[in-house]
């Protein structure tokens, strides 16, 4: 069985509030008119099919949330950009408010976390990173006004929002393909499938490349010739009863 990996991005409305100025405002809860909510999502199964899109413009909020809940429920892993801190908790809050149970747990592959840990781009924003990698850029739009116009049910604005959201998922997939051999905590596709394949891409072609050592164990090390990921076997090449010396602490 192949793993189902979902690429996901949501767009949310801003918080709406009465404010008395624009400089160093401390907005009280009683000034809040509406809190931020999901306006739409775009999602795609990795390596297959078109980008799926749903919005509160096309359907009810509940139906949109049920759609994304079902996709998360089916996914073995979900790829996003800052989704661990933003998209997933935002959706969880809305599932909770709608009385929906949690979707089945799945592995989070947050490409912003990968960018921060593994590289030192001058900016970690998706737009910057994808441009730097020559993968294209985010759809241009009118900025904040787009959100205002969508909330006012402007259909032309919604068409741009849809294109913007879908393009983000397409970029996300391209960035994922580049980042793949650098991802430390990927869903392990070898464990998942029970086959001796590359843990990150599922490829069957890899080469023996030296050994990986811990304080007392030695393992065969490999590099995937498909994606370039380094991995090792979990079979210890040192006999457990073989005498070894370790430092005294
Ligand atoms: Zn690989």
mmCIF file of C-alpha atoms in Angstrom, residues 11-159:
data_model
loop_
_atom_site.group_PDB
_atom_site.id
_atom_site.type_symbol
_atom_site.label_atom_id
_atom_site.label_comp_id
_atom_site.label_asym_id
_atom_site.label_seq_id
_atom_site.Cartn_x
_atom_site.Cartn_y
_atom_site.Cartn_z
ATOM 1 C CA UNK A 11 -6.311 31.070 3.642
ATOM 2 C CA UNK A 12 -7.956 32.791 6.578
ATOM 3 C CA UNK A 13 -9.839 36.025 7.154
ATOM 4 C CA UNK A 14 -8.142 38.650 9.351
ATOM 5 C CA UNK A 15 -9.392 39.373 12.850
ATOM 6 C CA UNK A 16 -11.861 42.286 12.665
ATOM 7 C CA UNK A 17 -11.826 44.858 15.430
ATOM 8 C CA UNK A 18 -12.684 48.451 16.320
ATOM 9 C CA UNK A 19 -9.418 50.279 16.904
ATOM 10 C CA UNK A 20 -8.799 53.869 18.041
ATOM 11 C CA UNK A 21 -5.509 54.388 16.255
ATOM 12 C CA UNK A 22 -2.909 52.593 14.207
ATOM 13 C CA UNK A 23 0.237 52.948 16.373
ATOM 14 C CA UNK A 24 1.005 50.415 19.114
ATOM 15 C CA UNK A 25 -2.592 49.432 19.598
ATOM 16 C CA UNK A 26 -3.546 47.031 22.311
ATOM 17 C CA UNK A 27 -6.834 45.570 21.098
ATOM 18 C CA UNK A 28 -9.119 44.365 23.874
ATOM 19 C CA UNK A 29 -11.329 41.321 23.438
ATOM 20 C CA UNK A 30 -14.391 43.603 23.738
ATOM 21 C CA UNK A 31 -13.172 45.505 20.659
ATOM 22 C CA UNK A 32 -13.099 42.319 18.600
ATOM 23 C CA UNK A 33 -15.919 41.989 16.080
ATOM 24 C CA UNK A 34 -14.943 38.756 14.351
ATOM 25 C CA UNK A 35 -12.033 36.406 14.914
ATOM 26 C CA UNK A 36 -9.957 34.962 12.086
ATOM 27 C CA UNK A 37 -11.530 32.020 10.246
ATOM 28 C CA UNK A 38 -10.679 29.733 7.357
ATOM 29 C CA UNK A 39 -11.930 31.179 4.076
ATOM 30 C CA UNK A 40 -10.740 28.394 1.811
ATOM 31 C CA UNK A 41 -8.283 25.553 1.392
ATOM 32 C CA UNK A 42 -6.342 24.006 -1.445
ATOM 33 C CA UNK A 43 -5.041 20.454 -1.138
ATOM 34 C CA UNK A 44 -3.454 17.838 -3.361
ATOM 35 C CA UNK A 45 -2.401 14.218 -2.989
ATOM 36 C CA UNK A 46 1.333 13.994 -3.559
ATOM 37 C CA UNK A 47 2.168 12.665 -7.006
ATOM 38 C CA UNK A 48 -1.397 12.405 -8.232
ATOM 39 C CA UNK A 49 -4.499 14.242 -9.319
ATOM 40 C CA UNK A 50 -5.480 17.873 -9.555
ATOM 41 C CA UNK A 51 -5.468 20.411 -6.734
ATOM 42 C CA UNK A 52 -8.725 20.286 -4.771
ATOM 43 C CA UNK A 53 -10.180 23.590 -3.641
ATOM 44 C CA UNK A 54 -13.127 24.546 -1.464
ATOM 45 C CA UNK A 55 -14.235 27.831 0.044
ATOM 46 C CA UNK A 56 -17.010 29.444 2.076
ATOM 47 C CA UNK A 57 -17.901 31.187 -1.195
ATOM 48 C CA UNK A 58 -18.751 27.864 -2.886
ATOM 49 C CA UNK A 59 -20.330 26.014 -0.002
ATOM 50 C CA UNK A 60 -21.207 26.322 3.689
ATOM 51 C CA UNK A 61 -18.421 26.630 6.266
ATOM 52 C CA UNK A 62 -19.400 23.272 7.744
ATOM 53 C CA UNK A 63 -19.271 21.472 4.373
ATOM 54 C CA UNK A 64 -15.882 23.025 3.603
ATOM 55 C CA UNK A 65 -14.566 21.903 7.008
ATOM 56 C CA UNK A 66 -15.985 18.384 6.509
ATOM 57 C CA UNK A 67 -14.140 18.202 3.192
ATOM 58 C CA UNK A 68 -10.752 19.067 4.663
ATOM 59 C CA UNK A 69 -11.434 16.913 7.742
ATOM 60 C CA UNK A 70 -11.995 13.891 5.458
ATOM 61 C CA UNK A 71 -8.758 14.537 3.567
ATOM 62 C CA UNK A 72 -6.754 14.847 6.818
ATOM 63 C CA UNK A 73 -8.430 11.688 8.083
ATOM 64 C CA UNK A 74 -7.287 9.753 4.994
ATOM 65 C CA UNK A 75 -3.746 11.159 5.008
ATOM 66 C CA UNK A 76 -0.749 9.268 6.392
ATOM 67 C CA UNK A 77 1.269 12.498 6.303
ATOM 68 C CA UNK A 78 0.531 16.123 5.579
ATOM 69 C CA UNK A 79 2.936 18.594 3.997
ATOM 70 C CA UNK A 80 2.508 22.311 4.688
ATOM 71 C CA UNK A 81 4.430 25.542 5.125
ATOM 72 C CA UNK A 82 4.173 26.695 8.756
ATOM 73 C CA UNK A 83 1.165 24.407 9.115
ATOM 74 C CA UNK A 84 2.327 23.059 12.493
ATOM 75 C CA UNK A 85 1.858 26.503 13.997
ATOM 76 C CA UNK A 86 -0.805 27.939 11.716
ATOM 77 C CA UNK A 87 -2.924 25.846 9.335
ATOM 78 C CA UNK A 88 -3.398 22.740 11.489
ATOM 79 C CA UNK A 89 -4.205 24.499 14.814
ATOM 80 C CA UNK A 90 -6.514 26.913 12.928
ATOM 81 C CA UNK A 91 -8.405 23.967 11.426
ATOM 82 C CA UNK A 92 -8.421 22.090 14.751
ATOM 83 C CA UNK A 93 -10.042 25.103 16.437
ATOM 84 C CA UNK A 94 -12.743 25.147 13.781
ATOM 85 C CA UNK A 95 -13.296 21.366 13.985
ATOM 86 C CA UNK A 96 -13.703 21.788 17.747
ATOM 87 C CA UNK A 97 -16.157 24.669 17.368
ATOM 88 C CA UNK A 98 -18.190 22.613 14.879
ATOM 89 C CA UNK A 99 -18.277 19.664 17.283
ATOM 90 C CA UNK A 100 -16.200 17.481 14.978
ATOM 91 C CA UNK A 101 -13.830 14.836 16.414
ATOM 92 C CA UNK A 102 -10.082 15.068 15.710
ATOM 93 C CA UNK A 103 -9.050 13.618 12.345
ATOM 94 C CA UNK A 104 -6.841 10.527 12.623
ATOM 95 C CA UNK A 105 -3.275 11.466 13.631
ATOM 96 C CA UNK A 106 -0.806 11.827 10.809
ATOM 97 C CA UNK A 107 2.822 12.808 10.367
ATOM 98 C CA UNK A 108 3.384 16.561 9.991
ATOM 99 C CA UNK A 109 5.971 17.568 7.386
ATOM 100 C CA UNK A 110 6.368 21.322 7.870
ATOM 101 C CA UNK A 111 8.617 22.694 5.132
ATOM 102 C CA UNK A 112 9.106 25.992 7.003
ATOM 103 C CA UNK A 113 10.696 24.002 9.829
ATOM 104 C CA UNK A 114 12.923 22.232 7.284
ATOM 105 C CA UNK A 115 13.931 25.600 5.762
ATOM 106 C CA UNK A 116 14.778 27.028 9.202
ATOM 107 C CA UNK A 117 16.719 23.988 10.413
ATOM 108 C CA UNK A 118 18.594 23.002 7.282
ATOM 109 C CA UNK A 119 19.257 26.178 5.317
ATOM 110 C CA UNK A 120 20.003 29.828 5.805
ATOM 111 C CA UNK A 121 17.920 31.620 3.222
ATOM 112 C CA UNK A 122 17.781 35.370 3.804
ATOM 113 C CA UNK A 123 14.011 34.945 4.122
ATOM 114 C CA UNK A 124 12.170 31.733 4.914
ATOM 115 C CA UNK A 125 8.945 32.832 3.283
ATOM 116 C CA UNK A 126 7.567 30.373 0.694
ATOM 117 C CA UNK A 127 7.629 33.090 -1.984
ATOM 118 C CA UNK A 128 11.320 33.831 -1.402
ATOM 119 C CA UNK A 129 12.421 30.203 -1.104
ATOM 120 C CA UNK A 130 10.566 29.067 -4.220
ATOM 121 C CA UNK A 131 11.957 31.987 -6.242
ATOM 122 C CA UNK A 132 15.491 31.293 -4.985
ATOM 123 C CA UNK A 133 15.117 27.661 -6.100
ATOM 124 C CA UNK A 134 13.876 28.770 -9.521
ATOM 125 C CA UNK A 135 10.490 27.140 -8.977
ATOM 126 C CA UNK A 136 8.310 30.157 -9.675
ATOM 127 C CA UNK A 137 6.609 32.593 -7.364
ATOM 128 C CA UNK A 138 3.344 33.149 -5.583
ATOM 129 C CA UNK A 139 0.386 34.546 -7.543
ATOM 130 C CA UNK A 140 0.437 38.331 -7.415
ATOM 131 C CA UNK A 141 -2.625 40.054 -6.048
ATOM 132 C CA UNK A 142 -3.838 43.370 -4.656
ATOM 133 C CA UNK A 143 -2.794 42.533 -1.092
ATOM 134 C CA UNK A 144 -5.094 43.137 1.862
ATOM 135 C CA UNK A 145 -7.866 44.428 -0.395
ATOM 136 C CA UNK A 146 -8.258 40.951 -1.887
ATOM 137 C CA UNK A 147 -9.335 39.607 1.507
ATOM 138 C CA UNK A 148 -11.779 42.526 2.019
ATOM 139 C CA UNK A 149 -13.295 41.971 -1.421
ATOM 140 C CA UNK A 150 -13.648 38.232 -0.850
ATOM 141 C CA UNK A 151 -15.402 38.819 2.443
ATOM 142 C CA UNK A 152 -17.752 41.138 0.517
ATOM 143 C CA UNK A 153 -18.491 38.203 -1.842
ATOM 144 C CA UNK A 154 -16.800 39.804 -4.851
ATOM 145 C CA UNK A 155 -16.628 36.913 -7.341
ATOM 146 C CA UNK A 156 -13.724 38.351 -9.296
ATOM 147 C CA UNK A 157 -11.708 38.549 -6.066
ATOM 148 C CA UNK A 158 -12.670 34.967 -5.193
ATOM 149 C CA UNK A 159 -11.344 33.793 -8.577
#
